[in-house]
Short mmCIF file of C-alpha atoms in Angstrom, two decimals:
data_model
loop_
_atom_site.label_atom_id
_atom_site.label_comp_id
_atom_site.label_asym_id
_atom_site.label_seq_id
_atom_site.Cartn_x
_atom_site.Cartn_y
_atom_site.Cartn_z
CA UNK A 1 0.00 0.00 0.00
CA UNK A 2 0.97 3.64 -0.76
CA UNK A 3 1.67 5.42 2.67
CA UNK A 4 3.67 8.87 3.55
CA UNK A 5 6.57 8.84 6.49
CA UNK A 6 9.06 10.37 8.14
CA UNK A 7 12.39 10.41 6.05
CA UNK A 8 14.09 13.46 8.03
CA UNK A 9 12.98 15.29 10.54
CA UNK A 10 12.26 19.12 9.99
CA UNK A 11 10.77 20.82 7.19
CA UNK A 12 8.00 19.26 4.50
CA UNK A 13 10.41 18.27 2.42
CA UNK A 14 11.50 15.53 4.56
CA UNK A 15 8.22 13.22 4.22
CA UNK A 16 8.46 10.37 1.54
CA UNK A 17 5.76 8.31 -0.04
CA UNK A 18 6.64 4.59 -0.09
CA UNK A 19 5.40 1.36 -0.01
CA UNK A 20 4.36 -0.97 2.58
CA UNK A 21 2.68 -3.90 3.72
CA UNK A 22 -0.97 -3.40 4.62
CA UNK A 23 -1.27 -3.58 8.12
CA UNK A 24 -2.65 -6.60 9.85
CA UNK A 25 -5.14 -6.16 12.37
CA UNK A 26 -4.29 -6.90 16.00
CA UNK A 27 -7.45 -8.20 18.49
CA UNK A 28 -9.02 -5.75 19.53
CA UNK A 29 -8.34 -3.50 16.38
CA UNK A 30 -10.25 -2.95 12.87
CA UNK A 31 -8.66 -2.35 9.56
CA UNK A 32 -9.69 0.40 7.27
CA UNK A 33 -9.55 1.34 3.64
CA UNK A 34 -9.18 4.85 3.40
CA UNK A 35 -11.10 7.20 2.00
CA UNK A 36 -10.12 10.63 3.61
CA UNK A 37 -7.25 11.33 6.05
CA UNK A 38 -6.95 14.43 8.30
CA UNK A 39 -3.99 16.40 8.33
CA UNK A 40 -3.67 18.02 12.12
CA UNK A 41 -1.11 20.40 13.65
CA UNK A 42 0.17 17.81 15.45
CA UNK A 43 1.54 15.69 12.55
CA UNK A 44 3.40 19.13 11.98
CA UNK A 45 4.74 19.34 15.22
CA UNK A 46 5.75 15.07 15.13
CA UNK A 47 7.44 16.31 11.69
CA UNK A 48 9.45 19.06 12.86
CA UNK A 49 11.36 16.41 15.40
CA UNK A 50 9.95 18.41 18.31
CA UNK A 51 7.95 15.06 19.87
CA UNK A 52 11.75 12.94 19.16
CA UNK A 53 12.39 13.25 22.97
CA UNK A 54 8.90 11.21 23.24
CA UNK A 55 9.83 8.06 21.39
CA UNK A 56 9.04 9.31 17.83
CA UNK A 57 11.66 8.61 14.87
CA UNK A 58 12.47 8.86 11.73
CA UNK A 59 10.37 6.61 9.13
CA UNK A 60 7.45 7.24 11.22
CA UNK A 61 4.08 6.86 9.30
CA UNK A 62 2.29 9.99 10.55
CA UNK A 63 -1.32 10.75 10.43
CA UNK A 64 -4.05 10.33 13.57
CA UNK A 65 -7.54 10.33 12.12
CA UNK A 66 -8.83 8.54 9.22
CA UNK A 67 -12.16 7.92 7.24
CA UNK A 68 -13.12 4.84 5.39
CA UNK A 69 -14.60 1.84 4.95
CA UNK A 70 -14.07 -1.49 7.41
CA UNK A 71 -12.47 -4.26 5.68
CA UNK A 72 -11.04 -6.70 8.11
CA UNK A 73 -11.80 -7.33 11.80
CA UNK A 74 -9.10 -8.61 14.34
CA UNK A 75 -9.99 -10.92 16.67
CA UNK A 76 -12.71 -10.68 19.16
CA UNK A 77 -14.06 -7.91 17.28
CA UNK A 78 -17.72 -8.42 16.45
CA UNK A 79 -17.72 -9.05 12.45
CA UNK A 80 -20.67 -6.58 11.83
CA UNK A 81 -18.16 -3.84 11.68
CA UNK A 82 -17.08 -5.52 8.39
CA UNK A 83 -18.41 -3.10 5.40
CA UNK A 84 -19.32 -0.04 7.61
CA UNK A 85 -17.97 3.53 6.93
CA UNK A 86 -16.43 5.06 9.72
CA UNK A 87 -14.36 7.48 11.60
CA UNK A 88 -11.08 6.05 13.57
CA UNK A 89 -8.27 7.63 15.64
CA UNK A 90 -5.58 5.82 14.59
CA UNK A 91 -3.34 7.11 17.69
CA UNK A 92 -0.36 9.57 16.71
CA UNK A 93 0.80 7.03 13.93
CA UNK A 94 -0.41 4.95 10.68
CA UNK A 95 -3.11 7.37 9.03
CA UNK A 96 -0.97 8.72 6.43
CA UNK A 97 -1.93 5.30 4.16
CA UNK A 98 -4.35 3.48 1.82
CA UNK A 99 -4.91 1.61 4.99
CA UNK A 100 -5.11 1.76 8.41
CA UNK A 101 -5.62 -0.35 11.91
CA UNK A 102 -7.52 1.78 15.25
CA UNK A 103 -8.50 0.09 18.45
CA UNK A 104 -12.37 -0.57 17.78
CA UNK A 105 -13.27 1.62 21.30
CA UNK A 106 -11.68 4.56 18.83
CA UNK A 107 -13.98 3.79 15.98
CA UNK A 108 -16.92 5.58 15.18
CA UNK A 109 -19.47 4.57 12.62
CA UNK A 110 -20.14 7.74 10.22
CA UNK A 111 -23.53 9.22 10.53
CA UNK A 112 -25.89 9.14 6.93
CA UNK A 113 -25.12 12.73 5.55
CA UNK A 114 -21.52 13.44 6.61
CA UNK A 115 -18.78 12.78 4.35
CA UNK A 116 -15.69 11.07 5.15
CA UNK A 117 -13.70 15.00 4.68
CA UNK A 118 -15.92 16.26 7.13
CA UNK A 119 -15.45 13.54 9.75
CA UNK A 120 -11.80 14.11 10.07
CA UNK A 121 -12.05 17.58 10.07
CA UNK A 122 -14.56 17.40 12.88
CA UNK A 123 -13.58 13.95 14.77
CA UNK A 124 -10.76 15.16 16.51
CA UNK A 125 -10.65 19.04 17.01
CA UNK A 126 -14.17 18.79 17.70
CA UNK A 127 -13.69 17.14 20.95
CA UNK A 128 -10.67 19.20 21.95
CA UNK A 129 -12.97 22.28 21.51
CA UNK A 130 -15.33 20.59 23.93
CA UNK A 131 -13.71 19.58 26.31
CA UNK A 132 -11.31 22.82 26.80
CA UNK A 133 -14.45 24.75 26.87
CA UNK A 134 -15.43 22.53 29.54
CA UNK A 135 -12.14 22.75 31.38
CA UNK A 136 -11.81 26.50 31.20
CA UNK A 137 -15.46 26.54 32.78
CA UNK A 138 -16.76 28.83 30.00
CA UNK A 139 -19.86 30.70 31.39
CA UNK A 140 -22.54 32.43 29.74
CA UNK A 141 -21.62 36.32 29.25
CA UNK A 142 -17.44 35.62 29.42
CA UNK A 143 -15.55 37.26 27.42
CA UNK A 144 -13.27 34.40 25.64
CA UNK A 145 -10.49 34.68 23.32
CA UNK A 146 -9.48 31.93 20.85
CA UNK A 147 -6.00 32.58 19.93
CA UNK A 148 -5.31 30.96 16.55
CA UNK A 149 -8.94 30.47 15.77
CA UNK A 150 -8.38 29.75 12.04
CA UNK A 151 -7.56 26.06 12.66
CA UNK A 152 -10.22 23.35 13.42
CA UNK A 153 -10.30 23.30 17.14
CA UNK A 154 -10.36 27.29 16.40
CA UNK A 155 -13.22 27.18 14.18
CA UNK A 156 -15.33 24.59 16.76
CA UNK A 157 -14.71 26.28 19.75
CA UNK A 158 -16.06 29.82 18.38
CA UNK A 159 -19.04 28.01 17.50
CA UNK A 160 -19.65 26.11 20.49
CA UNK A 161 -18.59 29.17 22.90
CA UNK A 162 -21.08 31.44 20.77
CA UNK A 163 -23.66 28.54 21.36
CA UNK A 164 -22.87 29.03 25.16
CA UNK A 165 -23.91 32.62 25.48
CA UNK A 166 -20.19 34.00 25.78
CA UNK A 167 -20.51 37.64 26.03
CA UNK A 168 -17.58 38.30 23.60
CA UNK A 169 -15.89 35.62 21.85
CA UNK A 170 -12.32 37.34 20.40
CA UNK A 171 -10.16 35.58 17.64
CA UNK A 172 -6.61 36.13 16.14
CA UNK A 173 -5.76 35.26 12.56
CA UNK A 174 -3.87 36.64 10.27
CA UNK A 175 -6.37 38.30 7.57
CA UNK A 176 -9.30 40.52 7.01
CA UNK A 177 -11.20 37.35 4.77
CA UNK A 178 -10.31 34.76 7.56
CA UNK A 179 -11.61 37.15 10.40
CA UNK A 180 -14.70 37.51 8.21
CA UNK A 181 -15.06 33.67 8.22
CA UNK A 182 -14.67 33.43 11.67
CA UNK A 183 -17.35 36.78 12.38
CA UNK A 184 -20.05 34.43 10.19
CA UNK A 185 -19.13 31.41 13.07
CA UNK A 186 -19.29 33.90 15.99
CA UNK A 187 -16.91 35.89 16.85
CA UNK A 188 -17.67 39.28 17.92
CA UNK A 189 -14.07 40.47 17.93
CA UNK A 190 -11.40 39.93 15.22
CA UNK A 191 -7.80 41.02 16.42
CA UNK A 192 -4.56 40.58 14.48
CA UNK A 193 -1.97 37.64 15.33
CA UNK A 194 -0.21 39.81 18.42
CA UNK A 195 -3.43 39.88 19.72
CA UNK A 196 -4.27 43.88 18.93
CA UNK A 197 -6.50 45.20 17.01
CA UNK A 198 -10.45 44.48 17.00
CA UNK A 199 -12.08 47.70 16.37
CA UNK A 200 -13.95 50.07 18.86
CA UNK A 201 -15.51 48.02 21.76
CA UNK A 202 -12.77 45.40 21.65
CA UNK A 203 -11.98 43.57 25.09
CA UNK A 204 -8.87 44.77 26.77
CA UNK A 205 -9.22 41.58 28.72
CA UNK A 206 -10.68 37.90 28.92
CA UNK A 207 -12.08 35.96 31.47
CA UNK A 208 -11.07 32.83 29.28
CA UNK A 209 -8.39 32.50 26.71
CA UNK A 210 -7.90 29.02 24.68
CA UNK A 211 -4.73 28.81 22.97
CA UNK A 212 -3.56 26.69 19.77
CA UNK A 213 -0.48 28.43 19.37
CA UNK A 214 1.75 28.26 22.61
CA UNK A 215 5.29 29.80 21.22
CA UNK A 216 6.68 33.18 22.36
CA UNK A 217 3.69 35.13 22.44
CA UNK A 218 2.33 32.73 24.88
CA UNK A 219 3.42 35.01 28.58
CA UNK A 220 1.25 38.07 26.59
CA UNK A 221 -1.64 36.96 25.89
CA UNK A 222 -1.42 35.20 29.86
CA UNK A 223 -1.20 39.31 30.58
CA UNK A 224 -4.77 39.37 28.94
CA UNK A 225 -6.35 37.29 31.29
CA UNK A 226 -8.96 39.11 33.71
CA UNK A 227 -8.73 38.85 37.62
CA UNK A 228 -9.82 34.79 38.02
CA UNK A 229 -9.28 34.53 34.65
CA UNK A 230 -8.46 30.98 32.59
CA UNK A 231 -6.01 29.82 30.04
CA UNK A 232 -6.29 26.53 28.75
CA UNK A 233 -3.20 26.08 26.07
CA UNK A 234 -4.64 22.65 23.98
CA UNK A 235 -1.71 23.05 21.47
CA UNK A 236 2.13 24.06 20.64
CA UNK A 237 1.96 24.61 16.63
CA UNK A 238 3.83 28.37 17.43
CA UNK A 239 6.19 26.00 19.59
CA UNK A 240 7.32 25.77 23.30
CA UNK A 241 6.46 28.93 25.46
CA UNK A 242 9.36 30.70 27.09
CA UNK A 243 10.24 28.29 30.49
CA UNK A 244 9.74 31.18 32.65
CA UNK A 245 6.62 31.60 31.26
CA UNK A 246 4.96 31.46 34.01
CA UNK A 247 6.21 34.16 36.19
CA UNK A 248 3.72 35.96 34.18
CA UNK A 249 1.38 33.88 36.60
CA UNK A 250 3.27 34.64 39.91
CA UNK A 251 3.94 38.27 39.51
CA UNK A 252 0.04 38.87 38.88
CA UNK A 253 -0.86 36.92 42.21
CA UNK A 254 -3.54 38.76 43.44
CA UNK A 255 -5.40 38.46 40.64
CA UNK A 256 -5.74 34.56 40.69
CA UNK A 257 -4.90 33.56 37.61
CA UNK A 258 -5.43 29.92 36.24
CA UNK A 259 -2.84 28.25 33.62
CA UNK A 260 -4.09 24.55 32.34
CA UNK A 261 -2.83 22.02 29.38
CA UNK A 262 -5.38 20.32 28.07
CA UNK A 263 -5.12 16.95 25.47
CA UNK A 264 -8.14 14.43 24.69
CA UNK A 265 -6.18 11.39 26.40
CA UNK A 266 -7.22 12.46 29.95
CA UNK A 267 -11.02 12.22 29.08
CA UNK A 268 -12.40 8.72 28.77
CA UNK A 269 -12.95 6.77 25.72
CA UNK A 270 -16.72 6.84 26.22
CA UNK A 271 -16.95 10.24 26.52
CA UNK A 272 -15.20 11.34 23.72
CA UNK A 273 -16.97 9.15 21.51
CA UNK A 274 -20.72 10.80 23.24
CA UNK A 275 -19.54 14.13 22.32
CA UNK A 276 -18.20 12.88 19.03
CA UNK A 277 -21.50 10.85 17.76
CA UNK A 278 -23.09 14.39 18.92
CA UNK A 279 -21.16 16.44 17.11
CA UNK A 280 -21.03 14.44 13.69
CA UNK A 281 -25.09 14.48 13.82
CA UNK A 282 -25.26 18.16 14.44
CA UNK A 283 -22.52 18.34 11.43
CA UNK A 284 -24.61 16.24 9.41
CA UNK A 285 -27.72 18.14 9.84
CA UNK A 286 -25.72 21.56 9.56
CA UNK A 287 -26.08 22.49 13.10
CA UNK A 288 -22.44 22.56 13.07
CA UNK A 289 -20.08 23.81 10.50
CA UNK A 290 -16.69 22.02 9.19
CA UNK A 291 -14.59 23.95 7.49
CA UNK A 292 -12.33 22.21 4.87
CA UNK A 293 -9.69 24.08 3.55
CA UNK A 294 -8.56 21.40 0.76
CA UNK A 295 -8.25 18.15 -0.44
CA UNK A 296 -5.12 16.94 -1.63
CA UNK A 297 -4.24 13.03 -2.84
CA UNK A 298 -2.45 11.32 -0.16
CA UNK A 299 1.35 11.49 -2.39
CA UNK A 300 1.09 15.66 -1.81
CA UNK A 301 1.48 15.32 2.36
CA UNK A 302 4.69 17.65 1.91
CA UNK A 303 2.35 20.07 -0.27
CA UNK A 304 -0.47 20.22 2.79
CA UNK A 305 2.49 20.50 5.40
CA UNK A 306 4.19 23.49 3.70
CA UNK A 307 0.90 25.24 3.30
CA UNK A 308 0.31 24.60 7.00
CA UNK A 309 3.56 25.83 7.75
CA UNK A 310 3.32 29.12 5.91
CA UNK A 311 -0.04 29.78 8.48
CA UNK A 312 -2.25 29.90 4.70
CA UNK A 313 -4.70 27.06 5.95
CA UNK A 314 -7.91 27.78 6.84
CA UNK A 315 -10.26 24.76 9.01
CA UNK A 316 -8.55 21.47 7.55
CA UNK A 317 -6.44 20.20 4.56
CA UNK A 318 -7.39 16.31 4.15
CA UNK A 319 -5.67 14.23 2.20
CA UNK A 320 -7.30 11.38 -0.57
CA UNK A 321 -5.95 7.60 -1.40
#
């Protein structure tokens, strides 16, 4: 099978297409032929080398969420999975491919009126979205900033917090036509990528900030926080934060300020999957937007990484067999 790896770490350039043996299912574990593959920040930051400390080398077969059709069952998997289209988290590894193996608790079945593209758009930024929301304890009539809202959890998580009642939901991005995209989702606010900007009535301050980005702008936009105020950083696609970051926390004490990671491991299977079968039915019945920046075939992964590198990627790109 044709799949996309690793060859050298660091910029798009370094991913190969080869060939490999189709994987074999393990018990517990379903095979999939792909039909549409999602291509996250995360692969990005796996690419880069950044994740090497964590066990990740070179000739690894990237690619975490996949779309497709069932085609082989390992053992004690019931056999009715056989022929069904589904979603699948395939972990941090094997998506990238004609064909792919997930653990059948991370397999989804796809919802009659939502494409395979809009599954893996949706599947796994959707429940990021959520679930920071949730940690950040996102009230009705907060003001909330979504820093690098022009992504997928981005796009989600202005939905969902204008959904909520938030009083002003903020974005940055990097255009006029993006913040108009994201005004059309919900936000009230538009502000450029240093987080200035936003026209009269523009918050000076949030009570919640979610953050994509992390990098070197990540101790300002902590100064942005109101007194009690909540950042939940869900991503590092800027890079690592200073490591005195936060001082920023300990030199505005008295204003008890909250800092918080956030990643979809620590929730439980079972919930991730109830707010994902609830958010691919609202998708499917347009109750909640995807937005798919491109579709590529699978042999132009370097293509879809060097437009997500040069920030020009709106929602998703998702590559094709």
């Amino acid at each position: 099978m044709k799949a996309v790896v690793i060859r050298k770490f660091g910029a798009p350039e370094g991913l190969a297409v080869v060939d490999l043996p189709a994987p074999v299912p393990a018990p517990g574990q379903v095979r999939i032929t792909t039909e549409a593959i999602g291509v996250g920040g995360v692969d990005a930051v796996i690419r880069r080398g950044a994740l090497a400390a964590h066990g990740f080398r070179e000739g690894h077969l990237l690619g975490s969420e996949v779309a497709g059709r069932v085609t082989a069952v390992g053992e004690g998997v019931d056999a009715s999975w056989t022929g069904r289209r589904v979603w699948a988290f395939t972990g941090l590894a094997g998506g990238y491919a004609e064909q792919a193996v997930a653990a059948v608790e991370d397999v989804l079945p796809l919802p009659d009126g939502l494409t395979g593209t809009d599954a893996v758009t949706l599947g796994g930024s959707g429940v990021v979205a959520h679930f920071a929301l949730d940690r950040a304890r996102l009230a009705p009539g907060d003001a909330l900033l979504v820093r690098g809202a022009a992504g997928s959890i981005g796009i989600t998580a202005v939905q969902l917090a204008a959904r909520t009642g938030a009083g002003e939901v903020a974005v940055t991005t990097s255009s006029a036509e993006r913040g108009a995209r994201l005004r059309d989702l919900g936000a009230t606010h538009v502000l450029d990528r240093s987080g200035e900007g936003g026209g009269p009535g523009a918050p000076s301050g949030f009570d919640v900030v979610i953050d994509v980005v992390g990098g070197p702008g990540l101790p300002h936009f902590l100064g942005r926080l109101n007194p009690n105020g909540r950042f939940v950083a869900v991503g590092v696609v800027g890079g690592r934060p200073p490591a005195d970051f936060g001082m920023r926390l300990i030199d505005a004490f008295r204003r008890s300020l909250s800092f918080a990671t956030f990643s979809s491991d620590t929730v439980p299977a079972s919930d991730r999957q109830a707010v994902r079968t609830s958010q691919f039915a609202e998708a499917a019945n347009g109750d909640l937007r995807t937005a798919v920046h491109e579709v590529l075939p699978l042999d132009q992964a370097a293509q879809a990484h060097q437009k997500m590198d040069a920030g020009r990627v709106f929602g998703r790109i998702v590559l094709t067999p």
